[in-house]
Coordinates of C-alpha atoms in Angstrom, one line a residue:
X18 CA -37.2 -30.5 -27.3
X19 CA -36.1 -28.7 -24.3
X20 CA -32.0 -28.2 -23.3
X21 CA -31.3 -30.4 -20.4
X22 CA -28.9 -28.1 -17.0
X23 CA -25.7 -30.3 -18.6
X24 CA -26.2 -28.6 -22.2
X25 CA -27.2 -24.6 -20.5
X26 CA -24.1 -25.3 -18.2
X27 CA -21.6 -25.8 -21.5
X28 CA -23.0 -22.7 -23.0
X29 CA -22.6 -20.6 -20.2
X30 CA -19.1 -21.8 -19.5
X31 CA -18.1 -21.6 -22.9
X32 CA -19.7 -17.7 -23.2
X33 CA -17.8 -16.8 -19.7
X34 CA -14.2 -18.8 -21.3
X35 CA -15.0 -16.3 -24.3
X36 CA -15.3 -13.4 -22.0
X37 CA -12.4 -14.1 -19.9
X38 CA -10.1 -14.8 -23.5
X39 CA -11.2 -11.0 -25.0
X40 CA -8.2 -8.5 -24.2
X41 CA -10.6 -6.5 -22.5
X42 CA -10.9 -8.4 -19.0
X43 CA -7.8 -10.0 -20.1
X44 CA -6.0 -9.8 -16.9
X45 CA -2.0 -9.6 -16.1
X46 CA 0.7 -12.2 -16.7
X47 CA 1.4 -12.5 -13.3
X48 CA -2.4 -13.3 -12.6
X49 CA -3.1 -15.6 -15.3
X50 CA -0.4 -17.5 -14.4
X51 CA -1.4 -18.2 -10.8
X52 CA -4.8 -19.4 -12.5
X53 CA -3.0 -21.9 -14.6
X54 CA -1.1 -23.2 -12.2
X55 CA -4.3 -23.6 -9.8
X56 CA -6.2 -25.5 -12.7
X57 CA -3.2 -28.1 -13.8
X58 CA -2.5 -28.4 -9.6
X59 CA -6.5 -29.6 -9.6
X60 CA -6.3 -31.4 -12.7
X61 CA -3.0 -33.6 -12.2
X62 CA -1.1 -32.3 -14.7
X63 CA 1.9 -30.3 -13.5
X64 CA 5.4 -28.6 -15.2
X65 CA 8.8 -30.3 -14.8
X66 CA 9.4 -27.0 -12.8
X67 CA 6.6 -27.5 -10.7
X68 CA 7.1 -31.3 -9.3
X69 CA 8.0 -31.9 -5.7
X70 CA 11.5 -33.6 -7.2
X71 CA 13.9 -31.4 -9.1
X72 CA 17.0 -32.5 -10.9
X73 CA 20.4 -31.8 -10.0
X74 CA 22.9 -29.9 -12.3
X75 CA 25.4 -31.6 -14.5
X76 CA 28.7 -30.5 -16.0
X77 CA 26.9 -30.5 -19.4
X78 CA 24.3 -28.8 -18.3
X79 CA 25.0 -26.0 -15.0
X80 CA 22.2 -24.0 -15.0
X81 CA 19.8 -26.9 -15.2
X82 CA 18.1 -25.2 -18.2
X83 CA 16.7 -28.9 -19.3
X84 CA 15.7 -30.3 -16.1
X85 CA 17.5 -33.3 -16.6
X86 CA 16.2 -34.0 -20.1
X87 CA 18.3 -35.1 -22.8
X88 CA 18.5 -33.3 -26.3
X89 CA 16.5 -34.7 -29.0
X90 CA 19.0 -36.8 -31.6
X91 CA 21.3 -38.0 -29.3
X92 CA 23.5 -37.1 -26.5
X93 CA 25.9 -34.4 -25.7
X94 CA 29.0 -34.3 -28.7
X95 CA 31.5 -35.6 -26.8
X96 CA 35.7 -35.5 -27.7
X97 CA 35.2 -38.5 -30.0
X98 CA 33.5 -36.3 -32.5
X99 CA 35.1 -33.3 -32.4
X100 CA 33.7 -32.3 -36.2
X101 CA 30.4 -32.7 -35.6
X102 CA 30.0 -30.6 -32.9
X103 CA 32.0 -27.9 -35.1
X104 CA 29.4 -28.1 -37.4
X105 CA 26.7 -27.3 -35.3
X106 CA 28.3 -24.6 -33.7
X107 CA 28.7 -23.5 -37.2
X108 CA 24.9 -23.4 -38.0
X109 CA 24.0 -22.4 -34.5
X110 CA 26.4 -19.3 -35.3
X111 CA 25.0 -18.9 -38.6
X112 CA 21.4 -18.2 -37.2
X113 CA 22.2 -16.4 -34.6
X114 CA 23.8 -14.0 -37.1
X115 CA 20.9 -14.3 -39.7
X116 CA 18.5 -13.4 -36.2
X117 CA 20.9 -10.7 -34.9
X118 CA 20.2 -8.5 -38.5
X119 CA 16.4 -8.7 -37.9
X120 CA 16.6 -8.2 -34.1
X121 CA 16.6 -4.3 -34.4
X122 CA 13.8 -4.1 -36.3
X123 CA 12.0 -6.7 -33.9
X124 CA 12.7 -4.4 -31.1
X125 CA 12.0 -1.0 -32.8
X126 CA 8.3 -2.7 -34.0
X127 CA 8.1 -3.8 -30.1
X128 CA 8.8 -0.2 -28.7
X129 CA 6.1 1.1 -30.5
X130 CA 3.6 -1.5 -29.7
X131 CA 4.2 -0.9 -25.9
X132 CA 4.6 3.7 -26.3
X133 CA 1.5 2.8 -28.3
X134 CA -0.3 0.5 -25.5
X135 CA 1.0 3.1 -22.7
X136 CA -1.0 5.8 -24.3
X137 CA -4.2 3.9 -24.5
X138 CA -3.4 2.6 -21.1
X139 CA -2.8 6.2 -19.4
X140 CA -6.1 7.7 -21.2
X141 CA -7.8 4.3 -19.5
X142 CA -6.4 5.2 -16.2
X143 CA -8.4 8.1 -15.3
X144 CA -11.3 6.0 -14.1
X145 CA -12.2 2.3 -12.7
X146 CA -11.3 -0.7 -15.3
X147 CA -13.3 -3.2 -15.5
X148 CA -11.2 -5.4 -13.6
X149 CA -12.2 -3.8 -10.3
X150 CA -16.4 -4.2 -11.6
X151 CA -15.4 -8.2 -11.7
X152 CA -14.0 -8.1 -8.2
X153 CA -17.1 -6.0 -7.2
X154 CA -19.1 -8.7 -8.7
X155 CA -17.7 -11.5 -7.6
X156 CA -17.7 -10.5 -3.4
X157 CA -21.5 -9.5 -4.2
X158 CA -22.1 -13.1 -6.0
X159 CA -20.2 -14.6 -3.0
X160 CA -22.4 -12.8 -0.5
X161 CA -25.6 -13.6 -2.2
X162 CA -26.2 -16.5 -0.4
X163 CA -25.8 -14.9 2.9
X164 CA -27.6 -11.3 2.8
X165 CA -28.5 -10.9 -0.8
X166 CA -25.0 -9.6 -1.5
X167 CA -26.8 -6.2 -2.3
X168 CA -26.2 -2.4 -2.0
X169 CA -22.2 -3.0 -3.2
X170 CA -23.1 -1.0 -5.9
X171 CA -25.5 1.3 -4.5
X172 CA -22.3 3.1 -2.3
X173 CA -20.5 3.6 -6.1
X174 CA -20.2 7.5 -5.7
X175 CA -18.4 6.5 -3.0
X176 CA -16.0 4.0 -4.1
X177 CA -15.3 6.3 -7.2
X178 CA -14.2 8.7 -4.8
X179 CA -11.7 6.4 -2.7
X180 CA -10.3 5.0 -6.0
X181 CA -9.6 8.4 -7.6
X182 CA -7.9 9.1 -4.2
X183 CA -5.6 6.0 -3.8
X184 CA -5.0 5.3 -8.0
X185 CA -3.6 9.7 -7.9
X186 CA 0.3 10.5 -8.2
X187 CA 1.0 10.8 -5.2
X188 CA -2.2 9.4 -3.5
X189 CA -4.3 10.9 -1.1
X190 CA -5.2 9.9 2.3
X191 CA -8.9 9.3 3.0
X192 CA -11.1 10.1 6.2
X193 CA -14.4 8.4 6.8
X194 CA -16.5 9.6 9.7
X195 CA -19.5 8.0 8.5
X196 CA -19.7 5.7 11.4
X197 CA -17.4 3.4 14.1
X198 CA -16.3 1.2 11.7
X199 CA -16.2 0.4 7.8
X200 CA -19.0 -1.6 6.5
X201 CA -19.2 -4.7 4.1
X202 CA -20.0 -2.4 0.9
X203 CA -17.0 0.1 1.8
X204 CA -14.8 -3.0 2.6
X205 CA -15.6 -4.5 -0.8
X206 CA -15.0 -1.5 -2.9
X207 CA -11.3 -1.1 -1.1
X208 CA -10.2 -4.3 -1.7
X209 CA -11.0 -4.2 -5.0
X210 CA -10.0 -0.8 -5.5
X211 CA -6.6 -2.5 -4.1
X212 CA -6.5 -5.3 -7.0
X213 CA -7.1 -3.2 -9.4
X214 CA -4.0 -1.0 -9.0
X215 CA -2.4 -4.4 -8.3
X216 CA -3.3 -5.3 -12.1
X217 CA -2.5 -2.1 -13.6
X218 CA 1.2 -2.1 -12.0
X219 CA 1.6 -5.6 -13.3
X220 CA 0.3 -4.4 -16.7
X221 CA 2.7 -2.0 -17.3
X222 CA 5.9 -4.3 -15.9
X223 CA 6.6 -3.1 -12.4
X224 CA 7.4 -5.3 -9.1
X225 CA 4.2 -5.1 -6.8
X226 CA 5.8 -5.9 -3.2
X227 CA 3.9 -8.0 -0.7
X228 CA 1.5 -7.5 1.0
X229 CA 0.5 -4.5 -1.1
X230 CA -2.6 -3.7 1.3
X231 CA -2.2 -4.8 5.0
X232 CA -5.9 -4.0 6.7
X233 CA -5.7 -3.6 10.6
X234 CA -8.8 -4.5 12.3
X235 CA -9.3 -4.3 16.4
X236 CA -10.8 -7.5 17.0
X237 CA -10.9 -11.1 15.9
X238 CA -14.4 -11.1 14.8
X239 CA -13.4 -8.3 12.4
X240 CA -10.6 -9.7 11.0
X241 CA -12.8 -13.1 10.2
X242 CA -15.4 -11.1 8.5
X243 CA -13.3 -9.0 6.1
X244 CA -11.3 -12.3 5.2
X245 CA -14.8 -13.4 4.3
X246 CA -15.2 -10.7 2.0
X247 CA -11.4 -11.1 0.3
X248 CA -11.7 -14.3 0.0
X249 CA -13.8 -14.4 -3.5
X250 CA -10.9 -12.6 -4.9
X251 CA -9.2 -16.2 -4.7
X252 CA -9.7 -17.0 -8.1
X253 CA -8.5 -14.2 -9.7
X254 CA -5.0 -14.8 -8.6
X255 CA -5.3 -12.4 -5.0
X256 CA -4.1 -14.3 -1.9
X257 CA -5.4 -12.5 1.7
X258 CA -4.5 -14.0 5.2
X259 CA -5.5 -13.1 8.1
X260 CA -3.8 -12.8 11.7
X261 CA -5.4 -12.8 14.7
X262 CA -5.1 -14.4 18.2
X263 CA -7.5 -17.0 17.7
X264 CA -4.8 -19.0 15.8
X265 CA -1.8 -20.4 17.4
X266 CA 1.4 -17.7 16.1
X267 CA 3.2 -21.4 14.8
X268 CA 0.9 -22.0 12.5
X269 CA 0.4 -18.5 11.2
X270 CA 4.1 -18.5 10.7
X271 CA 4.0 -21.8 8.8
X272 CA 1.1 -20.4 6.7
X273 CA 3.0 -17.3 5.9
X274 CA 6.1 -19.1 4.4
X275 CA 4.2 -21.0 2.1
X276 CA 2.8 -18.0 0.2
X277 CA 3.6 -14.3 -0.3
X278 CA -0.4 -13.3 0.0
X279 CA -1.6 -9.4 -1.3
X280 CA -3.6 -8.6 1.1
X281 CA -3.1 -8.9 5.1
X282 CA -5.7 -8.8 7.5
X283 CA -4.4 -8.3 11.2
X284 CA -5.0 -7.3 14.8
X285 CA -2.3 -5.0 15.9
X286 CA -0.8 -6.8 18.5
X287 CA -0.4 -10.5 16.4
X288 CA 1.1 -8.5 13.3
X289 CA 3.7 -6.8 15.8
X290 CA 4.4 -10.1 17.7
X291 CA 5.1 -12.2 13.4
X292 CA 7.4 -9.0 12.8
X293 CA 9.4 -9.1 16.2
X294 CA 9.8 -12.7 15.1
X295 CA 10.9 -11.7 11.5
X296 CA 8.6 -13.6 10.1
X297 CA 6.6 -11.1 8.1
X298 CA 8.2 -7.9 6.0
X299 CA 5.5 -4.7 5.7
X300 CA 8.2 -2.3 4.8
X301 CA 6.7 -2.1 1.3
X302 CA 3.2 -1.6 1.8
X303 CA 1.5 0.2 -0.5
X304 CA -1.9 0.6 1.3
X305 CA -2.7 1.2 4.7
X306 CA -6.0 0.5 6.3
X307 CA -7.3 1.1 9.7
X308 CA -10.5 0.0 10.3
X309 CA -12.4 1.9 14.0
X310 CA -9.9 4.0 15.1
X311 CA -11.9 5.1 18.5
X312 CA -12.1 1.2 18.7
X313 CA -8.2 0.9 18.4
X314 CA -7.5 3.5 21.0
X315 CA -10.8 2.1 23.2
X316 CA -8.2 -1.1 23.7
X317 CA -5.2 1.6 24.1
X318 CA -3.2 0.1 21.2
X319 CA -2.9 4.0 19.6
X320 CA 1.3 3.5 20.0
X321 CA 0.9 -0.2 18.6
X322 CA -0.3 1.8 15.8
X323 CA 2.5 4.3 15.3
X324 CA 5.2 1.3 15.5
X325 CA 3.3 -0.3 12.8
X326 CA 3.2 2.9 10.8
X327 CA 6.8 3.6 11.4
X328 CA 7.8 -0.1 10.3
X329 CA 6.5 0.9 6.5
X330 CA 9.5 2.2 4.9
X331 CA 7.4 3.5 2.2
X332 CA 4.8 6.2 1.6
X333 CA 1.2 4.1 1.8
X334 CA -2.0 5.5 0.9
X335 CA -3.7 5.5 4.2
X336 CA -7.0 5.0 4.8
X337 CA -9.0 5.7 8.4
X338 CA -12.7 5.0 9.5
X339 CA -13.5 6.0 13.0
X340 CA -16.4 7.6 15.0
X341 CA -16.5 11.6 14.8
X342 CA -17.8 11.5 18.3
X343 CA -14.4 11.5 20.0
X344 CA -11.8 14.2 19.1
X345 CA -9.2 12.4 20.6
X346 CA -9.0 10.6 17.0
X347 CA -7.9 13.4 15.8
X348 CA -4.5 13.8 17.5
X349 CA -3.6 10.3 16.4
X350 CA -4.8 10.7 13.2
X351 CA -2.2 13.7 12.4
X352 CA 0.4 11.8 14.2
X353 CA -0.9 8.5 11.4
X354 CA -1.2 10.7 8.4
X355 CA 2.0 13.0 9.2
X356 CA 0.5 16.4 8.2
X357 CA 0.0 15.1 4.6
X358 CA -3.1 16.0 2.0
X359 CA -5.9 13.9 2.9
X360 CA -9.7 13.7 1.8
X361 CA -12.5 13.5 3.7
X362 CA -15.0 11.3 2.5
X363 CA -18.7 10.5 4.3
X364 CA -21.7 8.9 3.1
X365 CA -24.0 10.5 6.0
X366 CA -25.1 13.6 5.2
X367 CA -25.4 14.5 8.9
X368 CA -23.2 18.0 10.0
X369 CA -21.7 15.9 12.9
X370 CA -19.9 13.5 10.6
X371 CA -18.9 15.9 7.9
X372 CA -17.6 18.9 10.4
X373 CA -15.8 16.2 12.8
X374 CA -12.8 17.4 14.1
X375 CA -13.7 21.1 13.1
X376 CA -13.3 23.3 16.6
X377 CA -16.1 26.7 15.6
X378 CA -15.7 29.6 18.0
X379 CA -18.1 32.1 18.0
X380 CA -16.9 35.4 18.6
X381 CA -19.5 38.5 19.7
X382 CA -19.6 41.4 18.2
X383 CA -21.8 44.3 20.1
X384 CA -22.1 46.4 16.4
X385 CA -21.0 46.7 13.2
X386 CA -18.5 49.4 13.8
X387 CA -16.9 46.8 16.1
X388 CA -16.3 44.1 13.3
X389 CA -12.9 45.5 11.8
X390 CA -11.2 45.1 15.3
X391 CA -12.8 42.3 16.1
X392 CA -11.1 41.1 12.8
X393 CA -8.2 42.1 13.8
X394 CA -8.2 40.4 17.0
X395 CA -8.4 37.3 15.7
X396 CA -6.4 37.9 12.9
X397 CA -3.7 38.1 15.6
X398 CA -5.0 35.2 17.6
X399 CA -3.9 32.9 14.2
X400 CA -0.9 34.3 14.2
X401 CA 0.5 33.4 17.5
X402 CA -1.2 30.0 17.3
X403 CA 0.7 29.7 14.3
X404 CA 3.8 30.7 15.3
X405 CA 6.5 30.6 13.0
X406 CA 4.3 28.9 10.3
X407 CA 2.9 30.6 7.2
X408 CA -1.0 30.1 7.8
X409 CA -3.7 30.6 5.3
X410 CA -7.1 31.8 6.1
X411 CA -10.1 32.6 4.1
X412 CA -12.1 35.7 4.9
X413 CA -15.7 35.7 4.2
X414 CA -17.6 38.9 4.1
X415 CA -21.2 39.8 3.0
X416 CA -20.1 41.7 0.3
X417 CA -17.5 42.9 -1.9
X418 CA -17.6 46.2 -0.5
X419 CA -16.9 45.1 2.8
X420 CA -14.6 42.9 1.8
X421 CA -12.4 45.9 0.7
X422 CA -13.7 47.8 3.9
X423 CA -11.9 45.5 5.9
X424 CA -9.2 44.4 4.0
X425 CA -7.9 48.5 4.0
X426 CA -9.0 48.7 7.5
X427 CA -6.4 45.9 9.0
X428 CA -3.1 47.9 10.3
X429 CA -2.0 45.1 12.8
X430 CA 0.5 46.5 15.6
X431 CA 4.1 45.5 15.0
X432 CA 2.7 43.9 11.4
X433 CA 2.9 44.6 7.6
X434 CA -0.3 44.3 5.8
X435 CA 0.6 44.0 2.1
X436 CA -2.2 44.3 -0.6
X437 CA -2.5 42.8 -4.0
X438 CA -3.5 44.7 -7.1
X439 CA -7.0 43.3 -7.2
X440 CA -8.0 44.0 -3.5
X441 CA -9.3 40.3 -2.7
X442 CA -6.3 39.2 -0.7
X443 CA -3.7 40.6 1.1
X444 CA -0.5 39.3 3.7
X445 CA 0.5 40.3 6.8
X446 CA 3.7 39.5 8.0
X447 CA 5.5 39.9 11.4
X448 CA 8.2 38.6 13.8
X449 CA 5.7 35.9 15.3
X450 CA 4.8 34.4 11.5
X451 CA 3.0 34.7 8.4
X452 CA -0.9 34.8 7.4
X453 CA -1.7 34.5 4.1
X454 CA -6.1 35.8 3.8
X455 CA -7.6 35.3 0.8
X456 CA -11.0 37.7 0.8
X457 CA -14.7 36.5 -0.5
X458 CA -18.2 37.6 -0.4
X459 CA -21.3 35.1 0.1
X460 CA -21.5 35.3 -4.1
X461 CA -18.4 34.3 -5.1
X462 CA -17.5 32.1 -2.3
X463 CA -18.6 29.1 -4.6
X464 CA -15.3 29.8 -6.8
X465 CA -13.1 29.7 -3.6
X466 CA -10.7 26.7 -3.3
X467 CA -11.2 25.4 0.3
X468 CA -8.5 22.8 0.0
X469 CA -5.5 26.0 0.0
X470 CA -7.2 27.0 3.5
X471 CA -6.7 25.5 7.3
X472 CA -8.9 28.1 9.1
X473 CA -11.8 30.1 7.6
X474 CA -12.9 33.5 9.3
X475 CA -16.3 34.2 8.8
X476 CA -17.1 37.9 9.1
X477 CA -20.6 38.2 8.3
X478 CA -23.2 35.7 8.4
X479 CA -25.1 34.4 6.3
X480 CA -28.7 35.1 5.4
X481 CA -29.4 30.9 5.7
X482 CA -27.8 28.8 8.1
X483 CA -27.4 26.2 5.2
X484 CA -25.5 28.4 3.7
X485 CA -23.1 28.5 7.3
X486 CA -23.5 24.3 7.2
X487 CA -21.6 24.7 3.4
X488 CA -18.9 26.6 4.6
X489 CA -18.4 24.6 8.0
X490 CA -18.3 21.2 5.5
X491 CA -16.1 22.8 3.0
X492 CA -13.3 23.9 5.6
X493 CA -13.8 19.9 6.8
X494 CA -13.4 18.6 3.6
X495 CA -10.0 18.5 3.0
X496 CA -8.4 19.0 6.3
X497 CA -7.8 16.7 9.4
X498 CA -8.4 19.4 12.2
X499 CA -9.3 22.9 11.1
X500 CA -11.1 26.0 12.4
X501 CA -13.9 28.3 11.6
X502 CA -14.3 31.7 13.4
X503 CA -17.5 33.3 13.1
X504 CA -18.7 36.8 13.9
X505 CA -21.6 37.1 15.1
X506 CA -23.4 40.5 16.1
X507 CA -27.0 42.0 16.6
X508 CA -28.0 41.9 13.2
X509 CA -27.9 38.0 13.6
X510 CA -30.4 37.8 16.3
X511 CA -32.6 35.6 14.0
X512 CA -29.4 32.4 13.3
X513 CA -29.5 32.5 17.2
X514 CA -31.0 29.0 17.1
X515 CA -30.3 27.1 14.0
X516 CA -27.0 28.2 14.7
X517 CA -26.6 27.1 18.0
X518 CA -28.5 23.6 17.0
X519 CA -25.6 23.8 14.3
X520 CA -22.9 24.1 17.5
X521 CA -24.5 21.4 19.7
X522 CA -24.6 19.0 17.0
X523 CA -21.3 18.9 16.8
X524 CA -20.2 18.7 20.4
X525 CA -19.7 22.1 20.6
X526 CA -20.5 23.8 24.1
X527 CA -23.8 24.7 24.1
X528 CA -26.9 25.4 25.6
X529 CA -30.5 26.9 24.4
X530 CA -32.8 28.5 26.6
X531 CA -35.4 30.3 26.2
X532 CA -33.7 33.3 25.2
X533 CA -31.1 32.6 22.5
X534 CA -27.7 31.8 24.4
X535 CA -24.6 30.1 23.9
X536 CA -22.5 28.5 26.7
X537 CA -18.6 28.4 25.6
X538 CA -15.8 27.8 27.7
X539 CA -13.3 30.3 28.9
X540 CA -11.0 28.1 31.1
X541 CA -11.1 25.2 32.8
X542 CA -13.1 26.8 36.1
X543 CA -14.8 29.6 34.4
X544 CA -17.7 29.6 31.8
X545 CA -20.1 32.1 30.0
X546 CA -23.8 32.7 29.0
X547 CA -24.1 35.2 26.4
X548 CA -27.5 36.6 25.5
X549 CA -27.4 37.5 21.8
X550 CA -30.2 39.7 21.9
X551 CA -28.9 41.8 24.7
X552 CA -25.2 41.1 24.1
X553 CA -24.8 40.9 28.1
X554 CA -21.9 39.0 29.2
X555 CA -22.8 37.3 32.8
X556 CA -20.1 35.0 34.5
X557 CA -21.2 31.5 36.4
X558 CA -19.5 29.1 37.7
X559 CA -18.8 25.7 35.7
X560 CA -21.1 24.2 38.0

């Protein structure tokens, strides 16, 4: 005989209650408590503590530590029976001596258990717990009857990425140039990178502030859509709320009393207006989002978003999405981020997206005896752009050979070139500031850290212009604005055009003719067209 839906419902519930009970997805005290308060709340059953009447304090009992109850076997001793209530002090003092032998054993046996669940905890920490997969799930099961709810996991290289960014010590602020604004798969795999570093604070005992993640959005539509995606998370004890003008600010200030939510979803100017009105704290945000950047400053709200930065007391992880069309971004991005480490992270492969914000200048070079003071020349140019900085450039050459050939060759006027032992780096130092040039060649320049490095010179390119795309996205990766300087000379004639493809791509100025030429500015009334087959210089007007 066939089970009927009632009896394949029990069993599933019943395997999913099994599930949620293993210590595995067990989640934190803080969390499981907010879900048994949300099922006695729906099924009538309430605490003492929890009733909409609380009892008032008595001299017997101050603190109100038995909410009005009486003890069990009568009432309080009173001065009538002065001996009884000796002896029960007498026996309450008798185990509480008797418990006070065993207590330091209790608590040695208890250190252990938590050093011991520390350990495992830390070697769990260096990837995603299974916490965040169930958040993951549950905003794709809620979707699923709107879109499918698929392709959440199909971006997971990319969510691995964000999560080993915001779970480091300190964490790293992210870039994404992918597009304008975040999608619903990126969206999903923040939020839920964001309750999973809730659940591991909790685990381990410390005081998560709220909101932890406060998610600024330009427009109402986009705040109503990411509280759509938050709001599965509901049920496993994380509150989101979401502040836009399409709400009346007294009943947003109502709402906000009631609860202390995680996550905060708001339009610049309504957060601004709730904090000028005290009734919202962010100075202990943990996580920062801003969602369209070129959409914020579009509506000219870029200082809205300084005040807001500068109201967070803290040091939040800080996460951006914006369009790598407009450099503009740029310059409030640094002013955002504050000059600290930040990844890059993009899921289009396309060179406009993952150079973005990268200014290339292309430097002619008539022949090869030229290079070493054309080196020089721009070796110089770093230096007084970087005035009274310490700047670090890596050199790229074609071989080790030139590498050195250069590197013994550089005796910049009113400088000190100092070399180390090995010959791949040296320093020169002056008055103006301090360059630090770390020297590679096209084999070894896989081994080459390109996070140490703000500004990479390359002196000879390379046979492929893939292999020039590599460099350019390496010296993007980890930097907000950066440069590349590249050297290019006769013997190039042939990267011409892939290379100035490369160059208009990305916004560069450019032009292709029919003869291989690049168009660069040289002031604001002057430009140039430089043949690179002749290496003849004519001057035109901008026009």
């Amino acid at each position: 005989m066939a089970k009927g839906d009632d009896a394949l419902a029990r069993k599933r519930n019943k395997v999913r209650r099994k599930r949620m009970r293993s210590s595995e997805n067990a989640v934190s005290a803080r969390v499981a408590g907010i879900i048994a308060s949300k099922r006695r709340r729906k099924s009538g059953k309430r605490r003492a503590c929890e009733g909409m009447c609380f009892s008032l304090p008595t001299p017997e009992d101050p603190f109100n530590d038995r909410h009005g109850k009486k003890r069990k076997g009568g009432d309080e001793p009173t001065g009538d029976a002065p001996a009884a209530g000796r002896d029960e002090s007498k026996k309450k003092k008798k185990k509480k001596d008797s418990s006070a032998k065993k207590q330091p054993a209790r608590e040695a046996a208890a250190a252990a258990a938590n050093a011991k669940s520390r350990e495992k905890d830390g070697a769990e920490y260096d990837r995603p717990s299974k916490f965040l997969v169930v958040c993951l799930n549950a905003i794709r099961d809620a979707a699923a009857s709107e879109d499918g709810g698929g392709g959440i996991h199909d971006t997971g290289s990319w969510g691995v990425e964000l999560w080993n960014c915001c779970s480091a010590a300190p964490p790293t602020h992210v870039l994404d140039t992918s597009g304008e604004c975040a999608t619903r798969e990126k969206t999903a795999w923040l939020v839920s990178t964001a309750c999973d570093i809730v659940a591991r604070k909790e685990k381990l005992g410390v005081v998560v502030s709220c909101p932890f993640l406060l998610y600024l959005v330009p427009s109402q539509e986009k705040a109503v859509q990411v509280r759509s995606i938050c709001k599965p998370l509901k049920s496993l004890g994380i509150h989101s709320v979401s502040l836009h003008p399409g709400a009346s600010i007294e009943h947003q200030m109502s709402g906000l009393k009631s609860c202390e939510p995680e996550f905060l979803i708001s339009t610049p100017e309504r957060l601004l207006e709730l904090m000028a009105l005290k009734a919202i704290d962010i100075s202990g945000v943990s996580m920062l989002v801003i969602d369209g950047l070129k959409c914020f400053m579009d509506l000219n709200v870029g200082d809205k978003l300084c005040s807001i930065r500068d109201a967070i007391l803290s040091n939040p992880q800080i996460t951006i999405f914006s369009d790598p069309s407009d450099r503009r971004v740029a310059v409030l991005a640094t002013k955002l981020v504050g000059g600290k480490k930040i990844r890059r992270l993009c899921t289009n492969d396309s060179v406009t997206s993952r150079s973005a914000f990268v200014t290339q200048k292309i430097h002619i070079c008539p022949s090869k005896d030229q290079k070493a003071p054309k080196v020089k020349e721009i070796l110089e140019q770093i230096l007084n752009d970087h005035a009274r900085k310490t700047a670090k450039v890596l050199l790229v050459t074609a071989s080790d050979h030139e590498a050195q050939h250069l590197s013994s060759s550089l005796k910049l006027q009113n400088c000190t070139v100092t070399n180390d032992s090995h010959g791949n780096s040296f320093t020169i130092c002056s008055s103006v500031g301090l360059i630090n040039v770390l020297v590679k060649d096209w084999e070894n320049i896989t081994t080459a850290n390109f996070e140490d490095f703000d500004t990479v010179l390359v002196a000879d390119l390379p046979p492929s212009i893939d292999e020039y795309i590599e460099i350019l996205a390496g010296a993007s990766c980890h930097v907000l604005v950066g440069e590349v300087h590249c050297i290019f000379s006769s013997a190039d004639a042939l990267l011409a055009k892939p290379l100035s493809e490369v160059l208009t791509s990305c916004g560069q100025l450019m032009i292709v003719r029919d003869r291989p030429a690049l168009l660069f500015s040289r002031g604001a009334k002057e430009q140039a067209v430089i043949d690179l087959r002749s290496l003849k210089c004519v001057n035109m007007s901008k026009n």
